[in-house]
């Protein structure tokens, strides 16, 4: 047909090699464009925003009320200042609302992220945080294009719970100096800073900051439980600021916060720091992916209309973290606390989270001066409350009751999070969980001798049972179970035939296939012939390429044990039908 591009093997085989290469290159470009289009917002996203605009706007206003003090607290705790937290909430909140993978996700600065950022600020300054955030954005976009999102949800539940508890502990430890009315010393380990602050506090006890932090934390934790629709974080911060103004308590304040957002700038770009900041950038990217995807999974479980897209979520977070450094913000990700408020307030589309970002932008430009007098101890109390709410007591209690191994994984992951860092904790937790899973699977593999089948009258068949041995293999056979194969046949001698019934083998890896070949060669050297029965079709090729056996292993395979027994009897009788 005119205008139609020829395709198919017959067409490509008729064109020169250079033309074929150009065709293949064009198809790769087309695949990339198609992949990118899958990650961009579509018509359905914008149509959903027109269905219930009033509900979404009201939900967005509610989220903004909750997000404002949190953004200020996280910005101040990160070391870049309250304004950086507000700028992050505005820019990341808007971009993630449009490009993110979940319609109800709300993004911004988080407490867990401050755990990574404080050492970076201490070593490289604010510019290092911005550069590391931009690098993390590139990593997240690359992960989205590579379809990594679906794998990020495979982190074991015990590791996630241990990680959450560890992050909560670290956040609480970070707030100890501010809650005691002291400046942080910014040691390489947050627990050292907390211990130093407590030691300094014993020399000059000042109860006012500690009492205010405890009061704010108590109000946030109890108020949200009994009256979840009331913005207790904002109420607590407002009351604490009023108390600090009325009474001469000598509390440290946030300080002046310039109105508006910083002008976009690329001043943070220093190529000579890229290599040094790469570990921190990877840590930020992993943390952003974990928090964002776990938050999306929780929202899906709460009954969202459309399931989230994990790769789009990574893409949206990547764009956000690329843009936030331009306005002096800190790395961001989706947050479960603000997203849960969004869902509980009846949000139905991306308009709610976009409204939240617009409201925060209005506050940043019109009311930035109002936050300058907020006591730092009050923000520390807010962070204490947020840290406690991160710990899911019900999930932990369930793990403690049901699984000792998972309990140990939770404790181990939590300890590494506090003592080392977040990425080491997740990596170590996943490794431990994987080893436990391997050990569990290994216990499911069995090899046992089975009685020789009898004929219809209940007596042994033609061949003496001692000359034909039957073994049944069950469960998964892989690198962790191969020692059982070798041990089972060490003392076996011929002459005779051994039949390995593999009907019950659920999985086979290359190591186990090679060991089977070694067992066959070992028994053949002792005058024993080995036959295989009931091998799954997908294991044939693995066995064929696993060993250089003569005859090849595939020639020893029979469809079922009966066929293998018939062949074994013919071998013992001296008449092999295969070679006849």
mmCIF file with all atom_site columns, N, CA and C in Angstrom, residues 303-350:
data_model
loop_
_atom_site.group_PDB
_atom_site.id
_atom_site.type_symbol
_atom_site.label_atom_id
_atom_site.label_alt_id
_atom_site.label_comp_id
_atom_site.label_asym_id
_atom_site.label_entity_id
_atom_site.label_seq_id
_atom_site.pdbx_PDB_ins_code
_atom_site.Cartn_x
_atom_site.Cartn_y
_atom_site.Cartn_z
_atom_site.occupancy
_atom_site.B_iso_or_equiv
_atom_site.pdbx_formal_charge
_atom_site.auth_seq_id
_atom_site.auth_comp_id
_atom_site.auth_asym_id
_atom_site.auth_atom_id
_atom_site.pdbx_PDB_model_num
ATOM 1   N N  . UNK A 1 303 ? -7.343  1.904  48.995 1.00 0.00 ? 303 UNK A N  1
ATOM 2   C CA . UNK A 1 303 ? -8.470  1.852  48.083 1.00 0.00 ? 303 UNK A CA 1
ATOM 3   C C  . UNK A 1 303 ? -8.553  2.981  47.084 1.00 0.00 ? 303 UNK A C  1
ATOM 4   N N  . UNK A 1 304 ? -7.424  3.409  46.539 1.00 0.00 ? 304 UNK A N  1
ATOM 5   C CA . UNK A 1 304 ? -7.455  4.438  45.509 1.00 0.00 ? 304 UNK A CA 1
ATOM 6   C C  . UNK A 1 304 ? -8.155  3.947  44.249 1.00 0.00 ? 304 UNK A C  1
ATOM 7   N N  . UNK A 1 305 ? -8.718  4.893  43.486 1.00 0.00 ? 305 UNK A N  1
ATOM 8   C CA . UNK A 1 305 ? -9.448  4.512  42.276 1.00 0.00 ? 305 UNK A CA 1
ATOM 9   C C  . UNK A 1 305 ? -8.525  3.898  41.234 1.00 0.00 ? 305 UNK A C  1
ATOM 10  N N  . UNK A 1 306 ? -7.324  4.439  41.101 1.00 0.00 ? 306 UNK A N  1
ATOM 11  C CA . UNK A 1 306 ? -6.378  3.938  40.110 1.00 0.00 ? 306 UNK A CA 1
ATOM 12  C C  . UNK A 1 306 ? -5.092  3.538  40.812 1.00 0.00 ? 306 UNK A C  1
ATOM 13  N N  . UNK A 1 307 ? -4.580  2.331  40.547 1.00 0.00 ? 307 UNK A N  1
ATOM 14  C CA . UNK A 1 307 ? -3.316  1.928  41.185 1.00 0.00 ? 307 UNK A CA 1
ATOM 15  C C  . UNK A 1 307 ? -2.170  2.809  40.719 1.00 0.00 ? 307 UNK A C  1
ATOM 16  N N  . UNK A 1 308 ? -1.216  3.002  41.595 1.00 0.00 ? 308 UNK A N  1
ATOM 17  C CA . UNK A 1 308 ? -0.074  3.846  41.262 1.00 0.00 ? 308 UNK A CA 1
ATOM 18  C C  . UNK A 1 308 ? 0.851   3.135  40.280 1.00 0.00 ? 308 UNK A C  1
ATOM 19  N N  . UNK A 1 309 ? 1.600   3.935  39.555 1.00 0.00 ? 309 UNK A N  1
ATOM 20  C CA . UNK A 1 309 ? 2.591   3.429  38.606 1.00 0.00 ? 309 UNK A CA 1
ATOM 21  C C  . UNK A 1 309 ? 3.965   3.647  39.227 1.00 0.00 ? 309 UNK A C  1
ATOM 22  N N  . UNK A 1 310 ? 4.679   2.590  39.650 1.00 0.00 ? 310 UNK A N  1
ATOM 23  C CA . UNK A 1 310 ? 5.952   2.786  40.348 1.00 0.00 ? 310 UNK A CA 1
ATOM 24  C C  . UNK A 1 310 ? 7.014   3.469  39.504 1.00 0.00 ? 310 UNK A C  1
ATOM 25  N N  . UNK A 1 311 ? 7.051   3.190  38.211 1.00 0.00 ? 311 UNK A N  1
ATOM 26  C CA . UNK A 1 311 ? 8.055   3.843  37.374 1.00 0.00 ? 311 UNK A CA 1
ATOM 27  C C  . UNK A 1 311 ? 7.736   5.320  37.177 1.00 0.00 ? 311 UNK A C  1
ATOM 28  N N  . UNK A 1 312 ? 6.464   5.656  37.017 1.00 0.00 ? 312 UNK A N  1
ATOM 29  C CA . UNK A 1 312 ? 6.085   7.077  36.932 1.00 0.00 ? 312 UNK A CA 1
ATOM 30  C C  . UNK A 1 312 ? 6.402   7.787  38.238 1.00 0.00 ? 312 UNK A C  1
ATOM 31  N N  . UNK A 1 313 ? 6.248   7.081  39.361 1.00 0.00 ? 313 UNK A N  1
ATOM 32  C CA . UNK A 1 313 ? 6.564   7.693  40.650 1.00 0.00 ? 313 UNK A CA 1
ATOM 33  C C  . UNK A 1 313 ? 8.056   8.032  40.720 1.00 0.00 ? 313 UNK A C  1
ATOM 34  N N  . UNK A 1 314 ? 8.903   7.118  40.278 1.00 0.00 ? 314 UNK A N  1
ATOM 35  C CA . UNK A 1 314 ? 10.337  7.401  40.244 1.00 0.00 ? 314 UNK A CA 1
ATOM 36  C C  . UNK A 1 314 ? 10.635  8.570  39.313 1.00 0.00 ? 314 UNK A C  1
ATOM 37  N N  . UNK A 1 315 ? 9.956   8.609  38.170 1.00 0.00 ? 315 UNK A N  1
ATOM 38  C CA . UNK A 1 315 ? 10.181  9.680  37.202 1.00 0.00 ? 315 UNK A CA 1
ATOM 39  C C  . UNK A 1 315 ? 9.777   11.028 37.801 1.00 0.00 ? 315 UNK A C  1
ATOM 40  N N  . UNK A 1 316 ? 8.611   11.077 38.438 1.00 0.00 ? 316 UNK A N  1
ATOM 41  C CA . UNK A 1 316 ? 8.164   12.328 39.046 1.00 0.00 ? 316 UNK A CA 1
ATOM 42  C C  . UNK A 1 316 ? 9.083   12.790 40.158 1.00 0.00 ? 316 UNK A C  1
ATOM 43  N N  . UNK A 1 317 ? 9.537   11.863 40.989 1.00 0.00 ? 317 UNK A N  1
ATOM 44  C CA . UNK A 1 317 ? 10.472  12.240 42.053 1.00 0.00 ? 317 UNK A CA 1
ATOM 45  C C  . UNK A 1 317 ? 11.814  12.680 41.478 1.00 0.00 ? 317 UNK A C  1
ATOM 46  N N  . UNK A 1 318 ? 12.211  12.058 40.369 1.00 0.00 ? 318 UNK A N  1
ATOM 47  C CA . UNK A 1 318 ? 13.459  12.468 39.727 1.00 0.00 ? 318 UNK A CA 1
ATOM 48  C C  . UNK A 1 318 ? 13.383  13.890 39.203 1.00 0.00 ? 318 UNK A C  1
ATOM 49  N N  . UNK A 1 319 ? 12.289  14.227 38.508 1.00 0.00 ? 319 UNK A N  1
ATOM 50  C CA . UNK A 1 319 ? 12.115  15.603 38.024 1.00 0.00 ? 319 UNK A CA 1
ATOM 51  C C  . UNK A 1 319 ? 12.079  16.590 39.180 1.00 0.00 ? 319 UNK A C  1
ATOM 52  N N  . UNK A 1 320 ? 11.398  16.232 40.252 1.00 0.00 ? 320 UNK A N  1
ATOM 53  C CA . UNK A 1 320 ? 11.305  17.116 41.415 1.00 0.00 ? 320 UNK A CA 1
ATOM 54  C C  . UNK A 1 320 ? 12.686  17.410 41.984 1.00 0.00 ? 320 UNK A C  1
ATOM 55  N N  . UNK A 1 321 ? 13.481  16.365 42.138 1.00 0.00 ? 321 UNK A N  1
ATOM 56  C CA . UNK A 1 321 ? 14.804  16.563 42.737 1.00 0.00 ? 321 UNK A CA 1
ATOM 57  C C  . UNK A 1 321 ? 15.783  17.239 41.788 1.00 0.00 ? 321 UNK A C  1
ATOM 58  N N  . UNK A 1 322 ? 15.492  17.208 40.502 1.00 0.00 ? 322 UNK A N  1
ATOM 59  C CA . UNK A 1 322 ? 16.299  17.995 39.568 1.00 0.00 ? 322 UNK A CA 1
ATOM 60  C C  . UNK A 1 322 ? 15.966  19.474 39.670 1.00 0.00 ? 322 UNK A C  1
ATOM 61  N N  . UNK A 1 323 ? 14.699  19.791 39.911 1.00 0.00 ? 323 UNK A N  1
ATOM 62  C CA . UNK A 1 323 ? 14.260  21.184 39.915 1.00 0.00 ? 323 UNK A CA 1
ATOM 63  C C  . UNK A 1 323 ? 14.465  21.874 41.257 1.00 0.00 ? 323 UNK A C  1
ATOM 64  N N  . UNK A 1 324 ? 14.293  21.142 42.353 1.00 0.00 ? 324 UNK A N  1
ATOM 65  C CA . UNK A 1 324 ? 14.349  21.749 43.684 1.00 0.00 ? 324 UNK A CA 1
ATOM 66  C C  . UNK A 1 324 ? 15.678  22.464 43.960 1.00 0.00 ? 324 UNK A C  1
ATOM 67  N N  . UNK A 1 325 ? 16.840  21.901 43.584 1.00 0.00 ? 325 UNK A N  1
ATOM 68  C CA . UNK A 1 325 ? 18.094  22.615 43.857 1.00 0.00 ? 325 UNK A CA 1
ATOM 69  C C  . UNK A 1 325 ? 18.173  23.984 43.190 1.00 0.00 ? 325 UNK A C  1
ATOM 70  N N  . UNK A 1 326 ? 17.458  24.191 42.104 1.00 0.00 ? 326 UNK A N  1
ATOM 71  C CA . UNK A 1 326 ? 17.497  25.487 41.419 1.00 0.00 ? 326 UNK A CA 1
ATOM 72  C C  . UNK A 1 326 ? 16.994  26.610 42.309 1.00 0.00 ? 326 UNK A C  1
ATOM 73  N N  . UNK A 1 327 ? 16.105  26.294 43.259 1.00 0.00 ? 327 UNK A N  1
ATOM 74  C CA . UNK A 1 327 ? 15.564  27.319 44.150 1.00 0.00 ? 327 UNK A CA 1
ATOM 75  C C  . UNK A 1 327 ? 16.067  27.130 45.582 1.00 0.00 ? 327 UNK A C  1
ATOM 76  N N  . UNK A 1 328 ? 17.185  26.435 45.718 1.00 0.00 ? 328 UNK A N  1
ATOM 77  C CA . UNK A 1 328 ? 17.804  26.298 47.035 1.00 0.00 ? 328 UNK A CA 1
ATOM 78  C C  . UNK A 1 328 ? 17.117  25.332 47.956 1.00 0.00 ? 328 UNK A C  1
ATOM 79  N N  . UNK A 1 329 ? 16.353  24.374 47.418 1.00 0.00 ? 329 UNK A N  1
ATOM 80  C CA . UNK A 1 329 ? 15.626  23.435 48.253 1.00 0.00 ? 329 UNK A CA 1
ATOM 81  C C  . UNK A 1 329 ? 16.416  22.186 48.569 1.00 0.00 ? 329 UNK A C  1
ATOM 82  N N  . UNK A 1 330 ? 15.836  21.361 49.429 1.00 0.00 ? 330 UNK A N  1
ATOM 83  C CA . UNK A 1 330 ? 16.462  20.109 49.838 1.00 0.00 ? 330 UNK A CA 1
ATOM 84  C C  . UNK A 1 330 ? 15.817  18.969 49.056 1.00 0.00 ? 330 UNK A C  1
ATOM 85  N N  . UNK A 1 331 ? 16.475  17.824 48.939 1.00 0.00 ? 331 UNK A N  1
ATOM 86  C CA . UNK A 1 331 ? 15.872  16.682 48.243 1.00 0.00 ? 331 UNK A CA 1
ATOM 87  C C  . UNK A 1 331 ? 14.522  16.310 48.842 1.00 0.00 ? 331 UNK A C  1
ATOM 88  N N  . UNK A 1 332 ? 13.647  15.807 47.997 1.00 0.00 ? 332 UNK A N  1
ATOM 89  C CA . UNK A 1 332 ? 12.266  15.546 48.407 1.00 0.00 ? 332 UNK A CA 1
ATOM 90  C C  . UNK A 1 332 ? 11.831  14.161 47.963 1.00 0.00 ? 332 UNK A C  1
ATOM 91  N N  . UNK A 1 333 ? 10.725  13.739 48.521 1.00 0.00 ? 333 UNK A N  1
ATOM 92  C CA . UNK A 1 333 ? 10.074  12.506 48.098 1.00 0.00 ? 333 UNK A CA 1
ATOM 93  C C  . UNK A 1 333 ? 8.635   12.553 48.568 1.00 0.00 ? 333 UNK A C  1
ATOM 94  N N  . UNK A 1 334 ? 7.840   11.564 48.154 1.00 0.00 ? 334 UNK A N  1
ATOM 95  C CA . UNK A 1 334 ? 6.471   11.479 48.642 1.00 0.00 ? 334 UNK A CA 1
ATOM 96  C C  . UNK A 1 334 ? 6.483   11.113 50.120 1.00 0.00 ? 334 UNK A C  1
ATOM 97  N N  . UNK A 1 335 ? 5.542   11.664 50.876 1.00 0.00 ? 335 UNK A N  1
ATOM 98  C CA . UNK A 1 335 ? 5.498   11.428 52.308 1.00 0.00 ? 335 UNK A CA 1
ATOM 99  C C  . UNK A 1 335 ? 4.175   10.781 52.684 1.00 0.00 ? 335 UNK A C  1
ATOM 100 N N  . UNK A 1 336 ? 4.253   9.763  53.506 1.00 0.00 ? 336 UNK A N  1
ATOM 101 C CA . UNK A 1 336 ? 3.054   9.028  53.875 1.00 0.00 ? 336 UNK A CA 1
ATOM 102 C C  . UNK A 1 336 ? 2.134   9.863  54.757 1.00 0.00 ? 336 UNK A C  1
ATOM 103 N N  . UNK A 1 337 ? 2.708   10.678 55.661 1.00 0.00 ? 337 UNK A N  1
ATOM 104 C CA . UNK A 1 337 ? 1.879   11.458 56.575 1.00 0.00 ? 337 UNK A CA 1
ATOM 105 C C  . UNK A 1 337 ? 0.969   12.415 55.810 1.00 0.00 ? 337 UNK A C  1
ATOM 106 N N  . UNK A 1 338 ? 1.557   13.228 54.911 1.00 0.00 ? 338 UNK A N  1
ATOM 107 C CA . UNK A 1 338 ? 0.753   14.193 54.164 1.00 0.00 ? 338 UNK A CA 1
ATOM 108 C C  . UNK A 1 338 ? -0.143  13.496 53.141 1.00 0.00 ? 338 UNK A C  1
ATOM 109 N N  . UNK A 1 339 ? 0.335   12.406 52.573 1.00 0.00 ? 339 UNK A N  1
ATOM 110 C CA . UNK A 1 339 ? -0.501  11.668 51.623 1.00 0.00 ? 339 UNK A CA 1
ATOM 111 C C  . UNK A 1 339 ? -1.709  11.057 52.325 1.00 0.00 ? 339 UNK A C  1
ATOM 112 N N  . UNK A 1 340 ? -1.509  10.545 53.541 1.00 0.00 ? 340 UNK A N  1
ATOM 113 C CA . UNK A 1 340 ? -2.627  9.979  54.290 1.00 0.00 ? 340 UNK A CA 1
ATOM 114 C C  . UNK A 1 340 ? -3.668  11.047 54.620 1.00 0.00 ? 340 UNK A C  1
ATOM 115 N N  . UNK A 1 341 ? -3.220  12.249 54.965 1.00 0.00 ? 341 UNK A N  1
ATOM 116 C CA . UNK A 1 341 ? -4.159  13.355 55.200 1.00 0.00 ? 341 UNK A CA 1
ATOM 117 C C  . UNK A 1 341 ? -4.940  13.656 53.933 1.00 0.00 ? 341 UNK A C  1
ATOM 118 N N  . UNK A 1 342 ? -4.247  13.650 52.812 1.00 0.00 ? 342 UNK A N  1
ATOM 119 C CA . UNK A 1 342 ? -4.894  13.916 51.527 1.00 0.00 ? 342 UNK A CA 1
ATOM 120 C C  . UNK A 1 342 ? -6.002  12.904 51.244 1.00 0.00 ? 342 UNK A C  1
ATOM 121 N N  . UNK A 1 343 ? -5.707  11.636 51.505 1.00 0.00 ? 343 UNK A N  1
ATOM 122 C CA . UNK A 1 343 ? -6.697  10.581 51.265 1.00 0.00 ? 343 UNK A CA 1
ATOM 123 C C  . UNK A 1 343 ? -7.863  10.701 52.234 1.00 0.00 ? 343 UNK A C  1
ATOM 124 N N  . UNK A 1 344 ? -7.550  10.924 53.522 1.00 0.00 ? 344 UNK A N  1
ATOM 125 C CA . UNK A 1 344 ? -8.611  11.010 54.531 1.00 0.00 ? 344 UNK A CA 1
ATOM 126 C C  . UNK A 1 344 ? -9.523  12.215 54.308 1.00 0.00 ? 344 UNK A C  1
ATOM 127 N N  . UNK A 1 345 ? -9.006  13.253 53.677 1.00 0.00 ? 345 UNK A N  1
ATOM 128 C CA . UNK A 1 345 ? -9.816  14.448 53.435 1.00 0.00 ? 345 UNK A CA 1
ATOM 129 C C  . UNK A 1 345 ? -10.637 14.342 52.148 1.00 0.00 ? 345 UNK A C  1
ATOM 130 N N  . UNK A 1 346 ? -10.604 13.189 51.487 1.00 0.00 ? 346 UNK A N  1
ATOM 131 C CA . UNK A 1 346 ? -11.483 12.961 50.345 1.00 0.00 ? 346 UNK A CA 1
ATOM 132 C C  . UNK A 1 346 ? -10.922 13.335 48.999 1.00 0.00 ? 346 UNK A C  1
ATOM 133 N N  . UNK A 1 347 ? -9.611  13.471 48.863 1.00 0.00 ? 347 UNK A N  1
ATOM 134 C CA . UNK A 1 347 ? -9.027  13.813 47.566 1.00 0.00 ? 347 UNK A CA 1
ATOM 135 C C  . UNK A 1 347 ? -9.322  12.725 46.540 1.00 0.00 ? 347 UNK A C  1
ATOM 136 N N  . UNK A 1 348 ? -9.519  13.143 45.297 1.00 0.00 ? 348 UNK A N  1
ATOM 137 C CA . UNK A 1 348 ? -9.829  12.186 44.229 1.00 0.00 ? 348 UNK A CA 1
ATOM 138 C C  . UNK A 1 348 ? -8.867  12.263 43.052 1.00 0.00 ? 348 UNK A C  1
ATOM 139 N N  . UNK A 1 349 ? -8.053  13.318 42.963 1.00 0.00 ? 349 UNK A N  1
ATOM 140 C CA . UNK A 1 349 ? -7.180  13.476 41.797 1.00 0.00 ? 349 UNK A CA 1
ATOM 141 C C  . UNK A 1 349 ? -5.929  14.266 42.172 1.00 0.00 ? 349 UNK A C  1
ATOM 142 N N  . UNK A 1 350 ? -5.114  14.531 41.185 1.00 0.00 ? 350 UNK A N  1
ATOM 143 C CA . UNK A 1 350 ? -3.870  15.278 41.376 1.00 0.00 ? 350 UNK A CA 1
ATOM 144 C C  . UNK A 1 350 ? -4.121  16.741 41.718 1.00 0.00 ? 350 UNK A C  1
#
